Tab-separated table of C-alpha atoms and ligand atoms in Angstrom:
chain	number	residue	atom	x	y	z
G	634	UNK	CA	-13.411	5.684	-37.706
G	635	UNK	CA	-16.332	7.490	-38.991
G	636	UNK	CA	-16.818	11.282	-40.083
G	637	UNK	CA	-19.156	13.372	-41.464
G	638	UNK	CA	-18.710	16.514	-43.622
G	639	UNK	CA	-21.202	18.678	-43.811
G	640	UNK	CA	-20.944	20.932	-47.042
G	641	UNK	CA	-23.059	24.513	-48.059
G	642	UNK	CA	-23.904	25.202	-44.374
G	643	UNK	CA	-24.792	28.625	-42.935
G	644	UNK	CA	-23.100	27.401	-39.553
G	645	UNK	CA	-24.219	29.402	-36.459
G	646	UNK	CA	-21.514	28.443	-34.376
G	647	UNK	CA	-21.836	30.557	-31.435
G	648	UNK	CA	-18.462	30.732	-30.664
G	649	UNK	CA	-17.905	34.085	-29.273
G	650	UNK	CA	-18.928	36.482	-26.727
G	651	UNK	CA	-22.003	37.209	-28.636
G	652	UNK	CA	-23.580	37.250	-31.937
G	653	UNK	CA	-24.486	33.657	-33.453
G	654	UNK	CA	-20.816	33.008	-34.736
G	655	UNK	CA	-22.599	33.031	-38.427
G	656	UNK	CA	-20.372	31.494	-41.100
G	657	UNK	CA	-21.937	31.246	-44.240
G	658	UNK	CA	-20.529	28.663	-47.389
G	659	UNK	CA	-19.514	26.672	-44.193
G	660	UNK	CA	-18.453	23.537	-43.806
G	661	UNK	CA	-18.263	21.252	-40.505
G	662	UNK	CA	-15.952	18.000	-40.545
G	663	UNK	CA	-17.145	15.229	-37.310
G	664	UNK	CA	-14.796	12.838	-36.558
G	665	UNK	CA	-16.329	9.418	-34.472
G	666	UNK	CA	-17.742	11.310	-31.281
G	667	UNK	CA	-16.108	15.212	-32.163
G	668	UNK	CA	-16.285	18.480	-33.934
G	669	UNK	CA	-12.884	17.944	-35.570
G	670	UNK	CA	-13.054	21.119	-38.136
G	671	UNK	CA	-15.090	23.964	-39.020
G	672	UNK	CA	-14.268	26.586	-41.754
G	673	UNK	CA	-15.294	27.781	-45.328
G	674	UNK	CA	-16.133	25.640	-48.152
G	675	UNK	CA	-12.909	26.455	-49.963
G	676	UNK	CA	-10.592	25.317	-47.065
G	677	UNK	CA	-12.914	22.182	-46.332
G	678	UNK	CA	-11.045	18.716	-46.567
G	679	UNK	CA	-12.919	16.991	-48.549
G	680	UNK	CA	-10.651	14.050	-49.679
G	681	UNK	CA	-11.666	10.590	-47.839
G	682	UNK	CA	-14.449	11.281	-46.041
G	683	UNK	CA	-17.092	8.534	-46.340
G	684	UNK	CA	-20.585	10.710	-45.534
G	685	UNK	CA	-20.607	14.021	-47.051
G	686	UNK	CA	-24.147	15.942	-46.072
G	687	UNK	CA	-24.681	19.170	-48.908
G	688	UNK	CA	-27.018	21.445	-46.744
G	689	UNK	CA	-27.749	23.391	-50.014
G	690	UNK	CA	-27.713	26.648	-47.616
G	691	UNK	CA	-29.293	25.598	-45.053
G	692	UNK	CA	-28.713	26.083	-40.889
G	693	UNK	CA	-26.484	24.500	-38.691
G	694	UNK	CA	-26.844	24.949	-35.410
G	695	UNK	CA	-25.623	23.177	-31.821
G	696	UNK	CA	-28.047	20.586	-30.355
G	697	UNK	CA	-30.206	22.564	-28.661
G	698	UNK	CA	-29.927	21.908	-24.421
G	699	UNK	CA	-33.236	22.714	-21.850
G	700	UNK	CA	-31.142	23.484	-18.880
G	701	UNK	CA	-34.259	23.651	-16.532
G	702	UNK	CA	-36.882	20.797	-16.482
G	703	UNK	CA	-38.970	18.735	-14.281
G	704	UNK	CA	-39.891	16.111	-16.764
G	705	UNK	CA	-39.714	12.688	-14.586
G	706	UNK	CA	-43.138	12.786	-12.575
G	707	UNK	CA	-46.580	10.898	-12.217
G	708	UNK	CA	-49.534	11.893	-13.387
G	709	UNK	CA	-51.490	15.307	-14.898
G	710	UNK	CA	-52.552	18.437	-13.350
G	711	UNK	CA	-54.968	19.468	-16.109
G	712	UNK	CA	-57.796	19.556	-13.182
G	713	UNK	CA	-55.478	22.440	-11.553
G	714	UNK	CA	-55.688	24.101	-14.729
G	715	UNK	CA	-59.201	24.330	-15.165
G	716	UNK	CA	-59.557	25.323	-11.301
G	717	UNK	CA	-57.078	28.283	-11.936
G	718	UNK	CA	-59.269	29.446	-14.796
G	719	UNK	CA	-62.004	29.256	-12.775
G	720	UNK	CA	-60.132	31.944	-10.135
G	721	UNK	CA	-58.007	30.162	-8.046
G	722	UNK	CA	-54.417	31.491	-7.952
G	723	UNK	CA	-51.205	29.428	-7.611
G	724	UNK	CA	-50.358	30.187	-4.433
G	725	UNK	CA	-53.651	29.677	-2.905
G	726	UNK	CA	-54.071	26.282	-4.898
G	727	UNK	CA	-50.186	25.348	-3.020
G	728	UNK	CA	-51.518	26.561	0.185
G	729	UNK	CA	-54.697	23.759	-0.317
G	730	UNK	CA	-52.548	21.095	-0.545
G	731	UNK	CA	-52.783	20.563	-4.085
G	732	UNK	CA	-50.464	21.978	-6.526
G	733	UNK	CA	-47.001	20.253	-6.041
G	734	UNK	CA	-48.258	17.934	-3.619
G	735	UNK	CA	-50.738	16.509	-5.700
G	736	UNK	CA	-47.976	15.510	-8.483
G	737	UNK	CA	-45.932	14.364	-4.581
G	738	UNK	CA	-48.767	11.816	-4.431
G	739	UNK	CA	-48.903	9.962	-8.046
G	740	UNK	CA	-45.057	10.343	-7.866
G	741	UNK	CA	-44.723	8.024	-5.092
G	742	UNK	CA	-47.730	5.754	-6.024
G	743	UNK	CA	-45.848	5.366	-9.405
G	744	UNK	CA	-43.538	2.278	-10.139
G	745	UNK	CA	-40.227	3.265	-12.207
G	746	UNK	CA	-41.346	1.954	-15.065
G	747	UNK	CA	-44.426	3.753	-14.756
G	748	UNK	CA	-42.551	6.737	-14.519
G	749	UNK	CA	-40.349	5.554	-17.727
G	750	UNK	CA	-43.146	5.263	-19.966
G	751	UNK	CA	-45.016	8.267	-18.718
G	752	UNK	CA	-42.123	10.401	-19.430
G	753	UNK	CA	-41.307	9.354	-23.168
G	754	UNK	CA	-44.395	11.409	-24.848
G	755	UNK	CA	-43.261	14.923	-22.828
G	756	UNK	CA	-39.360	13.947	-24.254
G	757	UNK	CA	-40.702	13.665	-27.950
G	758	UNK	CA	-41.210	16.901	-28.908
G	759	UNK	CA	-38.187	18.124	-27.314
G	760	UNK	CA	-35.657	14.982	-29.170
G	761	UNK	CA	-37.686	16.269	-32.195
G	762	UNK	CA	-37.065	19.505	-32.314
G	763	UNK	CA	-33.266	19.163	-31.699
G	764	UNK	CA	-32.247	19.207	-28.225
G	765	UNK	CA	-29.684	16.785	-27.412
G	766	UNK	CA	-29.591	17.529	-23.527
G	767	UNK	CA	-31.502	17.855	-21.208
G	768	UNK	CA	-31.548	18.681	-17.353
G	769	UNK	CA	-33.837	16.803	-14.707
G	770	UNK	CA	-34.796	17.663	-11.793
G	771	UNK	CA	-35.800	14.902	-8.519
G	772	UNK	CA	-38.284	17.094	-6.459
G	773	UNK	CA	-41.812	14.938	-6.198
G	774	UNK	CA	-40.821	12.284	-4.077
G	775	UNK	CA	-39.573	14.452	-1.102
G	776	UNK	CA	-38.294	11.113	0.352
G	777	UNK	CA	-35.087	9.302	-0.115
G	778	UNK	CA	-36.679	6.746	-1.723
G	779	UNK	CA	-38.869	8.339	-3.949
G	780	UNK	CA	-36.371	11.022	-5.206
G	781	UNK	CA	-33.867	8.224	-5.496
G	782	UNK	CA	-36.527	6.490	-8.177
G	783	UNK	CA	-36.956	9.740	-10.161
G	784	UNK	CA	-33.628	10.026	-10.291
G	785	UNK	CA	-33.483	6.418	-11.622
G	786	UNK	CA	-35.827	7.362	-14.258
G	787	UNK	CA	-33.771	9.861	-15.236
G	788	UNK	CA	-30.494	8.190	-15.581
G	789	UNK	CA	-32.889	5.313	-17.376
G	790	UNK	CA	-33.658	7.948	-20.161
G	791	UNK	CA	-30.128	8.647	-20.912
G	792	UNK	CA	-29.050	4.933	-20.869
G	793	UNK	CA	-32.066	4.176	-23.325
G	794	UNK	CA	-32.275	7.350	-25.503
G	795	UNK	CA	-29.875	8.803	-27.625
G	796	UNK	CA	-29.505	12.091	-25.234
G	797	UNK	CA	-27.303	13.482	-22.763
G	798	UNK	CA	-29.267	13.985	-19.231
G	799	UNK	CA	-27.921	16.131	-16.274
G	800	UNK	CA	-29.751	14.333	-13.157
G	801	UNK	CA	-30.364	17.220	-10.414
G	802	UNK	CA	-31.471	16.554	-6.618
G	803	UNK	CA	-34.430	18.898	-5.913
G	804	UNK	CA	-35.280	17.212	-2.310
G	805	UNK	CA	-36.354	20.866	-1.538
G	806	UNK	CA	-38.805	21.763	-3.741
G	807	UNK	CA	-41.420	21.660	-1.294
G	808	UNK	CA	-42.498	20.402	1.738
G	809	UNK	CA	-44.085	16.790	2.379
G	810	UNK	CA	-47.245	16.551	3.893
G	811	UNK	CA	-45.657	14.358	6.976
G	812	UNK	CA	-43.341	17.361	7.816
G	813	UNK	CA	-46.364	20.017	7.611
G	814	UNK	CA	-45.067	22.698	9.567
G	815	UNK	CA	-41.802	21.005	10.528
G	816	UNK	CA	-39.576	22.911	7.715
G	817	UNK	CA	-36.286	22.780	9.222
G	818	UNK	CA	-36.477	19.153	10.352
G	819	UNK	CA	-37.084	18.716	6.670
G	820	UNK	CA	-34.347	20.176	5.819
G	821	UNK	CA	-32.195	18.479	8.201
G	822	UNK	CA	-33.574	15.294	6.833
G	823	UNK	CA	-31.925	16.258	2.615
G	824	UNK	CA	-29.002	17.634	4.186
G	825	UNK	CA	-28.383	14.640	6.207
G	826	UNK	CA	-29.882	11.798	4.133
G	827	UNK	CA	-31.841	12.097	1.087
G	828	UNK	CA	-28.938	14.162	-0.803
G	829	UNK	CA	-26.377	11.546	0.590
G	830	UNK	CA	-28.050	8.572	-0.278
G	831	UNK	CA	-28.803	9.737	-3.813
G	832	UNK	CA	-25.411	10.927	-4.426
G	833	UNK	CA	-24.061	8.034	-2.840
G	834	UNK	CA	-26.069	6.080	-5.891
G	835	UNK	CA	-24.170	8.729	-8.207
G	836	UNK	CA	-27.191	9.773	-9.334
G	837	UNK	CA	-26.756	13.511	-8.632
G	838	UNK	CA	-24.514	15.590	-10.874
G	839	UNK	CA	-26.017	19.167	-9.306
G	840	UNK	CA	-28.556	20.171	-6.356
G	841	UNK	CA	-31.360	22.676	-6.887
G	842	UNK	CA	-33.463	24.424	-3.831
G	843	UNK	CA	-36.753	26.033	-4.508
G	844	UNK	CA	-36.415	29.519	-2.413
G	845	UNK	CA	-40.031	31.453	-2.102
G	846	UNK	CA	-42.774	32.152	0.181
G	847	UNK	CA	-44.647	28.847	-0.929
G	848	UNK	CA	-41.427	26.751	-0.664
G	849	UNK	CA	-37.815	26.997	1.608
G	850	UNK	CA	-36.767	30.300	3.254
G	851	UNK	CA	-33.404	31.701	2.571
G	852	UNK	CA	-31.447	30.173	5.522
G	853	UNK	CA	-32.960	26.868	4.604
G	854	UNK	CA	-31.981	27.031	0.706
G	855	UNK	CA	-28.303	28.179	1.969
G	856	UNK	CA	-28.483	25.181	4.055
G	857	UNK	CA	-28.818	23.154	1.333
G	858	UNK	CA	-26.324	24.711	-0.588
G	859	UNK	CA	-23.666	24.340	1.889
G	860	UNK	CA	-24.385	20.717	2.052
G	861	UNK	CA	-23.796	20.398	-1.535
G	862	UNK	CA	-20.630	22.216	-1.595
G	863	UNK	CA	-19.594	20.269	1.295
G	864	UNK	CA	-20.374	16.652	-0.817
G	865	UNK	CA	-18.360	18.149	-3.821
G	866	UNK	CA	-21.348	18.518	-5.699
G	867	UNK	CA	-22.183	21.967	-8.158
G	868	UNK	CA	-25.532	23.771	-7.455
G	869	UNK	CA	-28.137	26.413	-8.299
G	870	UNK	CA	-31.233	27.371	-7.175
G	871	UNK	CA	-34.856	28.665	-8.112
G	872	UNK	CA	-35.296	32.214	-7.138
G	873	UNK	CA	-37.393	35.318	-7.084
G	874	UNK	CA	-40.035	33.702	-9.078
G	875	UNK	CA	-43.357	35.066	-7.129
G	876	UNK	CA	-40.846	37.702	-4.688
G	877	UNK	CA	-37.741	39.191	-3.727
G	878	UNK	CA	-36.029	37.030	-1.286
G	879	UNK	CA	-32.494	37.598	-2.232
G	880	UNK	CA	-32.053	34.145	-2.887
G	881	UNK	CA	-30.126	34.601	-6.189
G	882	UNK	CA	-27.441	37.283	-4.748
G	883	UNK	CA	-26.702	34.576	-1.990
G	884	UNK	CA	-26.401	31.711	-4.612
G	885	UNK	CA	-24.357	33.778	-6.934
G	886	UNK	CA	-21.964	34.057	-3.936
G	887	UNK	CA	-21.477	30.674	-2.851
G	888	UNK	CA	-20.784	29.752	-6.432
G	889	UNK	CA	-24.092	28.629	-8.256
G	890	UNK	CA	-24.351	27.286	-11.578
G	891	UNK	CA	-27.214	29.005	-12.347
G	892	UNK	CA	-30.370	31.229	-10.730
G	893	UNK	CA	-33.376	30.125	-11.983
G	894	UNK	CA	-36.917	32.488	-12.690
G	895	UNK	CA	-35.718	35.874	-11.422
G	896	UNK	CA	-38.512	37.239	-12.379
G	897	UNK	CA	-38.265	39.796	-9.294
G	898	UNK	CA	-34.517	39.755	-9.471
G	899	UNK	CA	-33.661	43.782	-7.961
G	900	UNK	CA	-31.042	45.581	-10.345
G	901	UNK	CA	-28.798	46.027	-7.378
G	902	UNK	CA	-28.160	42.416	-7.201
G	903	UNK	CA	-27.941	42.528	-10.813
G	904	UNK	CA	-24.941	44.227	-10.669
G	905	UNK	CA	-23.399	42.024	-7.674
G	906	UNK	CA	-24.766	38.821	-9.676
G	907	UNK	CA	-22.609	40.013	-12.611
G	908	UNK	CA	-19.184	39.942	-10.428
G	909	UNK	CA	-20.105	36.077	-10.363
G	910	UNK	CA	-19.907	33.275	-12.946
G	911	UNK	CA	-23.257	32.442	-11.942
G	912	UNK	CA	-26.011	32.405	-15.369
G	913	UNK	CA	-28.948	33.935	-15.393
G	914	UNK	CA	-31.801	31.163	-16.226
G	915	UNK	CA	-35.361	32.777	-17.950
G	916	UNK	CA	-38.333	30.363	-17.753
G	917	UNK	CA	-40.683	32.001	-20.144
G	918	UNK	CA	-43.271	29.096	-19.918
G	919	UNK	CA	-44.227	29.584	-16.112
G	920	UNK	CA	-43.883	33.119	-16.774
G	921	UNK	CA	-46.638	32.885	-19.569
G	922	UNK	CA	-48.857	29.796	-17.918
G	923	UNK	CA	-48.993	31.536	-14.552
G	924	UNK	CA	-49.905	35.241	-16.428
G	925	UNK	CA	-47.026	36.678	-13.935
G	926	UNK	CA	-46.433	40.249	-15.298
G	927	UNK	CA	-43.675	41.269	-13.507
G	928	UNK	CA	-41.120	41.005	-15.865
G	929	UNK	CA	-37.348	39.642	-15.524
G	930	UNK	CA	-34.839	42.766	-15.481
G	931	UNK	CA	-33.647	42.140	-18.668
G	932	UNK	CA	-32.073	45.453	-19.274
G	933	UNK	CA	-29.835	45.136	-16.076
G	934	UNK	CA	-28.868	41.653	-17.328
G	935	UNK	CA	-27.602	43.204	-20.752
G	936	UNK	CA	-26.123	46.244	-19.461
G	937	UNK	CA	-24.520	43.886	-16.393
G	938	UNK	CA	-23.469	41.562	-19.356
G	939	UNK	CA	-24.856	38.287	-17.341
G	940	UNK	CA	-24.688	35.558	-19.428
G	941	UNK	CA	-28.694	34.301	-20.140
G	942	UNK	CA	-29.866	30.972	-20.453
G	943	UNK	CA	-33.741	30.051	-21.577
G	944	UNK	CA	-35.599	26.645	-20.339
G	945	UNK	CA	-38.863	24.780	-20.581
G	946	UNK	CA	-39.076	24.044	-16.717
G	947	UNK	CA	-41.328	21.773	-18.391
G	948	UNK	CA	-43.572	20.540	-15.155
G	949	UNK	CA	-47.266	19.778	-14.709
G	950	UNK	CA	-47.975	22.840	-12.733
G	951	UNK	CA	-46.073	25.740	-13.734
G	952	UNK	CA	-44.831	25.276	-17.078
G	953	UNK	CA	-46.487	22.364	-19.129
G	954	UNK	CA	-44.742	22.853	-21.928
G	955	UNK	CA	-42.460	20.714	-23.766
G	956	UNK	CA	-41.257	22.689	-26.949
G	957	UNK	CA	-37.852	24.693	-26.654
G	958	UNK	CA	-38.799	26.386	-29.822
G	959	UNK	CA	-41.851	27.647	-28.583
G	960	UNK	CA	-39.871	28.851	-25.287
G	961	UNK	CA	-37.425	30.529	-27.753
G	962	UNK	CA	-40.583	32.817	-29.568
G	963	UNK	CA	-42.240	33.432	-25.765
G	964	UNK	CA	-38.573	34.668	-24.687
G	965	UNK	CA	-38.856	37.404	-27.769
G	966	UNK	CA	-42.350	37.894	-27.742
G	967	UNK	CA	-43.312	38.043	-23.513
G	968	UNK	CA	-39.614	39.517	-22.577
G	969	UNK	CA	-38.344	41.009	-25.623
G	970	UNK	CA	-35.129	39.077	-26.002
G	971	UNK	CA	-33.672	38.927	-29.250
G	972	UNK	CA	-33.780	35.973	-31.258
G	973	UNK	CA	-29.773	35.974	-31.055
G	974	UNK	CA	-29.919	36.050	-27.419
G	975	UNK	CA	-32.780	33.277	-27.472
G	976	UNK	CA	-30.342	31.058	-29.488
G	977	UNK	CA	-27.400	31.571	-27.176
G	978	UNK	CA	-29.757	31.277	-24.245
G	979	UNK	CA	-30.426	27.841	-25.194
G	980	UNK	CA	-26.945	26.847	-26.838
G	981	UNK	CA	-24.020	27.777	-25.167
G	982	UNK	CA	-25.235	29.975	-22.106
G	983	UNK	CA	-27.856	26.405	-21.476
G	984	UNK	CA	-24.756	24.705	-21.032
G	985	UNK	CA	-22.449	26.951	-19.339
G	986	UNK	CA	-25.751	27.067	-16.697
G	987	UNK	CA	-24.973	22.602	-16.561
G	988	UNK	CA	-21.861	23.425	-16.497
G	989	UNK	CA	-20.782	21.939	-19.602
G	990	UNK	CA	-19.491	24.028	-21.847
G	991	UNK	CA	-15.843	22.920	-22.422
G	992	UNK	CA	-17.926	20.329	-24.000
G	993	UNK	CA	-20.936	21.228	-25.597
G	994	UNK	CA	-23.141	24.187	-26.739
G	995	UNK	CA	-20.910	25.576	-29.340
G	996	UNK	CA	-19.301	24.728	-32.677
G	997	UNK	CA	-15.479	24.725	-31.892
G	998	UNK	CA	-13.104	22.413	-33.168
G	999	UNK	CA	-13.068	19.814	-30.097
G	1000	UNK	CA	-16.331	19.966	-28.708
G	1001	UNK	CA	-18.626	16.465	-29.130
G	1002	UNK	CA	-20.840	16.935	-32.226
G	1003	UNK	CA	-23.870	17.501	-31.055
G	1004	UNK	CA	-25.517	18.983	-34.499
G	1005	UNK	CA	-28.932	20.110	-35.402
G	1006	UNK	CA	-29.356	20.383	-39.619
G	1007	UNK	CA	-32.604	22.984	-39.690
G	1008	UNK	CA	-34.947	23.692	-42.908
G	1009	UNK	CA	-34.490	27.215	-42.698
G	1010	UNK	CA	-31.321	29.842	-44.131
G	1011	UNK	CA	-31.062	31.974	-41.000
G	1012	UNK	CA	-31.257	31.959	-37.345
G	1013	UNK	CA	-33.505	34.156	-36.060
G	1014	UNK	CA	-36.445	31.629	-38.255
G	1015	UNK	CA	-35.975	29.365	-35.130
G	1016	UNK	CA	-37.692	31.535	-32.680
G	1017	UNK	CA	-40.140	33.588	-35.288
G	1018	UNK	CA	-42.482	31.341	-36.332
G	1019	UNK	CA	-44.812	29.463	-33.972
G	1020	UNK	CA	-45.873	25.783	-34.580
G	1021	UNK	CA	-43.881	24.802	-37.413
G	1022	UNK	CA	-40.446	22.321	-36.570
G	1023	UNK	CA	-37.945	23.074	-38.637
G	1024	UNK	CA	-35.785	20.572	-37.354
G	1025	UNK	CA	-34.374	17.949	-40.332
G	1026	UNK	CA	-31.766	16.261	-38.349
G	1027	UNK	CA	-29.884	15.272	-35.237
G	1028	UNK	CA	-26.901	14.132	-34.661
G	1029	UNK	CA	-25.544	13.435	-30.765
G	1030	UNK	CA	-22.241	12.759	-30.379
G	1031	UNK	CA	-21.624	12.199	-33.694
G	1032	UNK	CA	-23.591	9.694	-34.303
G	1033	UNK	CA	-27.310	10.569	-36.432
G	1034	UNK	CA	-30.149	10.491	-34.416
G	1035	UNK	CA	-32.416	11.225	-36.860
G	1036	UNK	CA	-30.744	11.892	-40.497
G	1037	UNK	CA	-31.770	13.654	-42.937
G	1038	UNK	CA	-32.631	12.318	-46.400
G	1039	UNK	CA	-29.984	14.135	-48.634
G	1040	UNK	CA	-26.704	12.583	-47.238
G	1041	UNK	CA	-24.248	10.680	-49.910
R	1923	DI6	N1	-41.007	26.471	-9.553
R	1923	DI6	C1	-41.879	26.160	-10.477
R	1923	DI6	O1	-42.328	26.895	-11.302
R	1923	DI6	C2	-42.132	24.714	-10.409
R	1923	DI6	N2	-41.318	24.331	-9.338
R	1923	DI6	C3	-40.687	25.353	-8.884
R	1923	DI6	O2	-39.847	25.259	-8.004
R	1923	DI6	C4	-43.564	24.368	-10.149
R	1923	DI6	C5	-43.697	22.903	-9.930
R	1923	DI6	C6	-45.123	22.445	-9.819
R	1923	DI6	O3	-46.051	23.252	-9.707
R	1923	DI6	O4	-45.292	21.214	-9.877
R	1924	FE	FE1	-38.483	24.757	-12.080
């Protein structure tokens, strides 16, 4: 049996409603895969325990979770990004055929293994800088078999690495070229097949629908929903990012995890969003790449008291951007989120939006021991400084990841 105690913390456990759940002269006893104490340093039990860790004041903190990410895909879209500098917006650049569908084309032409090894060097930074799970979304195959092999990949990464990975079907996340102007047959064709076939693999654990002008309309994304309610399976959906389709209000009804982007998110539906247990997901990096302006109604979302989670959507198009930290300081800086909120919003409100939070995304006795040791005294260092990873060690499920050089 094997357990850790981890001595002179400042523990932000994040335990309660809201606040970090500081707890300085902490102390944090793992035992094999679970948090199995957490208290002061004069209560701690320190006889027997083979590995004790003295973090000489330093921060504790839950492995961090990115709730939101479209990580498994093939190729770049760094031509896109020049051609938007050079005027073109990201609607127009969707309308041409490229955007989404471009990434849809070196998707399918790419093997599994292709797809493996391209996706290790986006994962990096994020395993480095603490996160111990992650969410990925299907979404640029738009065929069975094609979202069935991102899927793979994704299920792959968690067998390989030393993370936890929430798979998510996104067979609607845009149109294929073959069904050009043949939406609802499309749609017929997830409902009926692709989401069956990939759940029949078990490879879906949620199912995500992109609702906008550019993508699904709202009957079509409640289609999809009902199908995934009907297999059993949880869902959420990608809303009001470029307009105001209502998508999130009828999401939050049926029961969604989470409602992703809201940039343009009314305050009426706010208010009806908050009568659900539905999170509230901020993607500051698409927010920031695509120099939207419109801002997410944060206020509402306080006063409302909807619980707020914070992701990378880390994508080639959208959000390139594969450093939670960083999405932590653009939530302050670009929204003007606090850096408690920032914390939460990628600690225990990321994993109430999987779903998960009876097990992770908090320090509570119980919970598997997902624990990030930091370099810094307090939390709101995390999402101050830009550029600088703080991060000096990682344990998943109680087992060290990457340790740190100053255990006994
Ligand atoms: N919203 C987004 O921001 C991404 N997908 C979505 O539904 C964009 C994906 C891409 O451009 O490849
Ligand atoms: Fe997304």
């Amino acid at each position: 049996m094997s357990q850790t105690l981890f001595i002179n913390a400042t523990i932000a456990c994040l335990d309660g409603d809201s606040g970090y759940g500081l707890r300085e002269d902490g102390a944090l006893l793992v035992d094999t895969e679970k948090i199995a104490w957490v208290g002061s340093m004069q209560d701690s039990p320190a006889a027997g325990v083979a590995e004790v860790v003295d973090c000489k004041g330093r921060l504790l903190t839950p492995g961090l979770i990115d709730c939101h990410s479209h990580l498994v895909y093939g190729g770049d879209r760094a031509d896109e990004f020049e051609l938007r500098l050079e005027g073109a917006s990201y609607a127009e650049i969707a309308q041409r055929g490229g955007g989404i569908l471009s990434t849809v084309n070196a998707t399918r032409s790419a093997s599994e293994a292709e797809l493996f090894e391209q996706v290790l060097p986006r994962l990096k930074p994020l395993l480095d800088e603490g996160v111990t799970t992650v969410e990925i979304k299907s979404g640029y195959g738009l065929d069975s078999d094609n979202e069935i092999k991102m899927l793979r990949v994704a299920r792959h990464i968690e067998d390989e690495l030393q993370l936890r990975v929430q798979k998510t079907f996104l067979g609607a996340h845009a149109l294929p070229p073959e069904y050009a102007d043949r939406s609802d047959d499309y749609i017929e064709l997830v409902c009926d097949e692709m989401l069956p076939n990939a759940h029949a693999e078990g490879l879906v654990d949620a199912v995500d629908v992109f609702i906008e002008s550019i993508a699904f309309s709202l009957a079509q994304g409640a289609k999809v929903l009902d199908c995934a309610q009907a297999l059993g399976l949880p869902f959420k959906a990608h809303v009001e990012q470029l307009s105001d389709l209502g998508g999130a209000l009828m999401a939050a009804e049926k029961g969604a995890l989470s409602v992703d982007h809201i940039e343009y998110l009314n305050e009426t539906d706010v208010a009806r969003l908050a009568q659900s247990d539905t999170v509230a997901v901020l993607l500051p990096g698409a927010f920031y790449v695509l120099r939207e302006t419109r801002l997410p109604p944060l206020a509402a979302l306080r006063t409302q008291r909807v619980p707020i989670a914070l992701a990378t959507d880390a994508n080639p198009g959208s959000s390139p951007v594969h450093s939670i930290l960083l999405i932590m300081n653009m939530a302050c800086t670009l929204f003007r989120m606090t850096p408690t909120e920032a914390l939460r919003g990628v600690t225990i409100n990321a994993a109430r939006a999987l779903g998960l939070d009876q097990q992770i995304g908090s320090i509570v006795i119980g919970k598997q021991a997902d624990i990030v040791l930091w370099d810094v005294d307090r939390p709101s260092m995390l999402s101050y400084q830009v550029g600088i990873n703080p991060c000096a060690g990682v344990m998943q499920a109680g087992t060290w990841r990457s340790k740190p050089g100053i255990s006994s």
